[in-house]
Short mmCIF file of C-alpha atoms in Angstrom, two decimals:
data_model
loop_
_atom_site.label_atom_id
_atom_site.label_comp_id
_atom_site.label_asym_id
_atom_site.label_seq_id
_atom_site.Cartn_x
_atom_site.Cartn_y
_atom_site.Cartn_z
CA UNK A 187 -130.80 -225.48 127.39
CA UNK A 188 -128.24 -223.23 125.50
CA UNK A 189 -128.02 -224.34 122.22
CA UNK A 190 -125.53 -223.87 119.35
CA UNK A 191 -128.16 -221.48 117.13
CA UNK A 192 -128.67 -219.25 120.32
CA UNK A 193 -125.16 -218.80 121.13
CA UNK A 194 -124.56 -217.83 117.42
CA UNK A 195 -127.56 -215.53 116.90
CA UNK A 196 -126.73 -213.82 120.21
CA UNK A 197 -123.33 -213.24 119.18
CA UNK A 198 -124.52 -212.00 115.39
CA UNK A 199 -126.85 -209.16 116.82
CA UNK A 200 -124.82 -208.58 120.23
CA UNK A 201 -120.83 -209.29 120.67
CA UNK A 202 -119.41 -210.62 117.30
CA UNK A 203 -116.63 -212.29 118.29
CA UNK A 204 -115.16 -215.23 116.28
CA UNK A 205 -115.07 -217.48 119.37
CA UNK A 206 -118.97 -216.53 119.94
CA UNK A 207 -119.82 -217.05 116.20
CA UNK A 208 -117.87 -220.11 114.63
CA UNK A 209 -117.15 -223.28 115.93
CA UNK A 210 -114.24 -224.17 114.04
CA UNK A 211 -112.24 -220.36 114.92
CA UNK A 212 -113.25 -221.04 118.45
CA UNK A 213 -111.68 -224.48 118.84
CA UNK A 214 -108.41 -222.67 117.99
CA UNK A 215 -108.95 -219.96 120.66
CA UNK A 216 -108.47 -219.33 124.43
CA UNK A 217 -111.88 -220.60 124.83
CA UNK A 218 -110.97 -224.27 122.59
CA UNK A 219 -114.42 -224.43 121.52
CA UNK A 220 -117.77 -222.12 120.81
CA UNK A 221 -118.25 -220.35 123.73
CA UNK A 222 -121.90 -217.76 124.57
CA UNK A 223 -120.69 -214.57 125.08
CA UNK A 224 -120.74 -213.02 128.75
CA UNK A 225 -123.33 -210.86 128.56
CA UNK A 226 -125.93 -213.76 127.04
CA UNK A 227 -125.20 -215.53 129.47
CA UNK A 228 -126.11 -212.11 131.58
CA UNK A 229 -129.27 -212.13 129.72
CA UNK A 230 -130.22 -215.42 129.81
CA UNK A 231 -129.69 -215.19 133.80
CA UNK A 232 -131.87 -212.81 133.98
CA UNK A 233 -134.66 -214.09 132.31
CA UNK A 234 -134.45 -217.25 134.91
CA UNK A 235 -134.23 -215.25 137.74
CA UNK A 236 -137.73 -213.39 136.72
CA UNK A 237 -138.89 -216.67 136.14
CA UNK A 238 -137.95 -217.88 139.46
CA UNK A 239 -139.53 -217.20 143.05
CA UNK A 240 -137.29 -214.39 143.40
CA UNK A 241 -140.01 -211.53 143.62
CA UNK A 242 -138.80 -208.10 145.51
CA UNK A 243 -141.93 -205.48 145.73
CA UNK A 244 -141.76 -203.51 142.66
CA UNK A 245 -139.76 -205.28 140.71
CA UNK A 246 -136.21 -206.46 139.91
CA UNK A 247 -134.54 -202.23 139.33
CA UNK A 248 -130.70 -202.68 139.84
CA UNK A 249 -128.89 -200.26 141.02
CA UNK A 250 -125.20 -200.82 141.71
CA UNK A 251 -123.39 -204.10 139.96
CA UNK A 252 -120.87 -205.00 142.89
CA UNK A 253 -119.17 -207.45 140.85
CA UNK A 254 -119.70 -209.59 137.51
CA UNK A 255 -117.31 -212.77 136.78
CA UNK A 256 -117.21 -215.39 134.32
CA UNK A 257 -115.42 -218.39 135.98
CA UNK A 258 -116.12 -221.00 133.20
CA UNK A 259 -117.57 -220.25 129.50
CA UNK A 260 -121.70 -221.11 128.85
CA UNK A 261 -121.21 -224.17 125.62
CA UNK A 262 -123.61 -225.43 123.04
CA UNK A 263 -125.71 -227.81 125.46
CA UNK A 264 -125.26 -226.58 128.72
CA UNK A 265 -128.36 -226.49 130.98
CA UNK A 266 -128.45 -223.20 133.36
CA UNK A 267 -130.07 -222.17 136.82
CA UNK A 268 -129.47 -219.89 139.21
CA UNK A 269 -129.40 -219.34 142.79
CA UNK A 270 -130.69 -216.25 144.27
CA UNK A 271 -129.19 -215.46 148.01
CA UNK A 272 -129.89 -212.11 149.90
CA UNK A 273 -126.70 -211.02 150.92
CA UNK A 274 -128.09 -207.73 153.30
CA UNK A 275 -131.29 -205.64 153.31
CA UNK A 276 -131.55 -201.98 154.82
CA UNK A 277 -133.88 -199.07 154.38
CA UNK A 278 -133.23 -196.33 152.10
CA UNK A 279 -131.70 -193.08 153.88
CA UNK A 280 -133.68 -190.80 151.26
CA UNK A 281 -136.94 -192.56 150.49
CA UNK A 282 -139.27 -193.67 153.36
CA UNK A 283 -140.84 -196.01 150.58
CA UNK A 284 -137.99 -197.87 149.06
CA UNK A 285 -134.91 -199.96 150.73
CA UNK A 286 -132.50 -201.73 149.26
CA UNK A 287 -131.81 -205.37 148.94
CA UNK A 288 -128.21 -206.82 148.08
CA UNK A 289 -127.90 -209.98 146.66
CA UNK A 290 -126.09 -212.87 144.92
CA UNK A 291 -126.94 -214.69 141.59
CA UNK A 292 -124.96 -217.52 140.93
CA UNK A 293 -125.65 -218.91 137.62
CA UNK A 294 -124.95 -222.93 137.16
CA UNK A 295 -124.60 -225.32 134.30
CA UNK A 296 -125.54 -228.66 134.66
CA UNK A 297 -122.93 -230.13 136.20
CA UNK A 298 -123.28 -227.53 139.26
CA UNK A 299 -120.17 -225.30 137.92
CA UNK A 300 -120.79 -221.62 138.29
CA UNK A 301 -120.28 -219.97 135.24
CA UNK A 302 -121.20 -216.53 136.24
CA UNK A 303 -121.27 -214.88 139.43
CA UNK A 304 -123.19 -211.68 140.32
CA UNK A 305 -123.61 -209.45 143.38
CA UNK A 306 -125.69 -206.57 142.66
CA UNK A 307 -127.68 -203.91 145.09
CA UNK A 308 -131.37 -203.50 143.85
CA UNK A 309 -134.11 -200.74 144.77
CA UNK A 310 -137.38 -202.15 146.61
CA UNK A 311 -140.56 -200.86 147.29
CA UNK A 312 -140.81 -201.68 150.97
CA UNK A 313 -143.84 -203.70 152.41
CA UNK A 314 -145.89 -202.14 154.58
#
Protein backbone atom coordinates (compact mmCIF):
# COMPACT_ATOMS: atom_id res chain seq x y z
CA UNK A 1 0.00 0.00 0.00
CA UNK A 2 1.26 3.52 -1.10
CA UNK A 3 0.49 5.80 1.40
CA UNK A 4 0.25 9.60 1.63
CA UNK A 5 3.68 9.92 4.02
CA UNK A 6 5.59 7.75 1.37
CA UNK A 7 4.57 9.61 -1.58
CA UNK A 8 5.60 12.86 0.27
CA UNK A 9 8.93 11.70 1.74
CA UNK A 10 9.83 10.22 -1.66
CA UNK A 11 9.15 13.35 -3.32
CA UNK A 12 11.13 15.52 -0.37
CA UNK A 13 14.49 13.52 -0.85
CA UNK A 14 13.90 12.55 -4.70
CA UNK A 15 11.66 14.75 -7.29
CA UNK A 16 10.23 17.84 -5.42
CA UNK A 17 7.52 18.65 -7.29
CA UNK A 18 4.46 20.48 -5.83
CA UNK A 19 2.05 17.86 -7.24
CA UNK A 20 4.37 15.05 -5.48
CA UNK A 21 4.60 17.05 -2.18
CA UNK A 22 1.20 18.86 -1.28
CA UNK A 23 -2.11 17.77 -1.55
CA UNK A 24 -3.87 20.88 -1.79
CA UNK A 25 -1.23 22.36 -4.98
CA UNK A 26 -1.82 19.02 -6.54
CA UNK A 27 -5.63 19.08 -6.63
CA UNK A 28 -5.15 22.24 -8.74
CA UNK A 29 -2.72 20.51 -11.17
CA UNK A 30 -2.70 18.27 -14.30
CA UNK A 31 -2.60 15.45 -11.97
CA UNK A 32 -6.08 16.91 -9.74
CA UNK A 33 -4.79 15.35 -6.74
CA UNK A 34 -1.30 14.09 -4.92
CA UNK A 35 0.21 12.04 -7.23
CA UNK A 36 3.91 9.53 -6.38
CA UNK A 37 6.32 10.61 -8.60
CA UNK A 38 7.39 8.27 -11.64
CA UNK A 39 10.39 7.11 -10.60
CA UNK A 40 8.89 5.87 -6.91
CA UNK A 41 6.75 4.26 -8.44
CA UNK A 42 10.01 2.84 -10.49
CA UNK A 43 11.41 2.05 -7.19
CA UNK A 44 8.75 0.69 -5.51
CA UNK A 45 8.36 -1.77 -8.68
CA UNK A 46 11.37 -2.87 -8.23
CA UNK A 47 11.43 -3.79 -4.87
CA UNK A 48 8.19 -6.16 -5.70
CA UNK A 49 9.66 -7.64 -8.48
CA UNK A 50 12.82 -8.86 -6.19
CA UNK A 51 10.32 -9.88 -3.93
CA UNK A 52 8.52 -11.89 -6.40
CA UNK A 53 9.39 -15.38 -8.10
CA UNK A 54 11.06 -13.56 -10.75
CA UNK A 55 14.71 -14.95 -10.15
CA UNK A 56 17.20 -14.80 -13.40
CA UNK A 57 20.78 -16.52 -12.47
CA UNK A 58 22.84 -13.80 -11.13
CA UNK A 59 20.64 -11.43 -10.45
CA UNK A 60 18.27 -8.73 -11.76
CA UNK A 61 21.55 -6.33 -13.87
CA UNK A 62 19.60 -4.23 -16.51
CA UNK A 63 21.00 -3.38 -19.31
CA UNK A 64 18.99 -1.53 -21.95
CA UNK A 65 15.46 0.27 -20.77
CA UNK A 66 13.36 -0.33 -24.07
CA UNK A 67 10.66 1.77 -22.90
CA UNK A 68 9.25 3.38 -19.53
CA UNK A 69 5.48 4.85 -19.45
CA UNK A 70 3.29 6.15 -16.91
CA UNK A 71 -0.32 5.54 -18.16
CA UNK A 72 -2.17 6.54 -14.90
CA UNK A 73 -0.54 8.37 -11.68
CA UNK A 74 0.33 5.91 -8.31
CA UNK A 75 -2.34 7.93 -5.34
CA UNK A 76 -2.29 7.92 -1.59
CA UNK A 77 -3.91 4.30 -1.11
CA UNK A 78 -3.28 2.52 -4.07
CA UNK A 79 -2.23 -1.15 -3.69
CA UNK A 80 0.58 -2.26 -6.40
CA UNK A 81 1.80 -5.60 -8.12
CA UNK A 82 3.42 -6.46 -10.93
CA UNK A 83 3.53 -8.86 -13.64
CA UNK A 84 6.71 -10.15 -14.90
CA UNK A 85 6.49 -11.68 -18.71
CA UNK A 86 9.63 -12.82 -20.72
CA UNK A 87 9.29 -11.20 -23.83
CA UNK A 88 12.61 -13.17 -25.72
CA UNK A 89 15.76 -14.88 -24.41
CA UNK A 90 19.07 -15.40 -26.56
CA UNK A 91 22.68 -16.05 -25.76
CA UNK A 92 25.17 -13.42 -25.55
CA UNK A 93 27.37 -13.01 -28.87
CA UNK A 94 30.49 -12.00 -26.59
CA UNK A 95 30.22 -13.98 -23.38
CA UNK A 96 29.82 -17.82 -23.49
CA UNK A 97 28.56 -17.34 -19.76
CA UNK A 98 25.90 -14.73 -19.90
CA UNK A 99 22.62 -14.30 -22.29
CA UNK A 100 20.22 -11.99 -22.19
CA UNK A 101 16.65 -12.04 -21.16
CA UNK A 102 14.01 -9.32 -22.35
CA UNK A 103 11.14 -8.74 -20.49
CA UNK A 104 7.97 -6.87 -19.44
CA UNK A 105 6.96 -5.41 -15.98
CA UNK A 106 3.67 -4.20 -15.81
CA UNK A 107 3.00 -2.56 -12.60
CA UNK A 108 -0.91 -2.58 -11.35
CA UNK A 109 -2.95 -0.79 -8.77
CA UNK A 110 -5.68 -2.34 -7.27
CA UNK A 111 -8.20 -2.01 -9.49
CA UNK A 112 -5.98 -3.91 -12.27
CA UNK A 113 -5.01 -0.42 -14.10
CA UNK A 114 -1.43 -0.36 -15.23
CA UNK A 115 0.19 2.51 -14.02
CA UNK A 116 3.60 1.87 -15.31
CA UNK A 117 4.82 -0.13 -18.03
CA UNK A 118 8.40 -1.40 -18.53
CA UNK A 119 10.30 -3.42 -21.14
CA UNK A 120 13.82 -3.70 -20.31
CA UNK A 121 16.78 -6.23 -21.64
CA UNK A 122 18.71 -7.73 -18.57
CA UNK A 123 22.20 -9.65 -18.41
CA UNK A 124 21.99 -13.43 -17.12
CA UNK A 125 24.34 -15.78 -16.01
CA UNK A 126 23.31 -18.75 -18.11
CA UNK A 127 22.48 -22.22 -16.46
CA UNK A 128 24.49 -24.83 -17.20
Amino acid sequence: VVSEADIVAFAREFDPQPFHLDSTVAGDSIFRGLAASGWHTAALSMRLVLGGGFRPAGGVIGSTVESLVWPRPVRPGDVLRVETEVLETRPSASRSTHGWVKIRNTTLNQQDQPVQLLVVTLLVQRRN
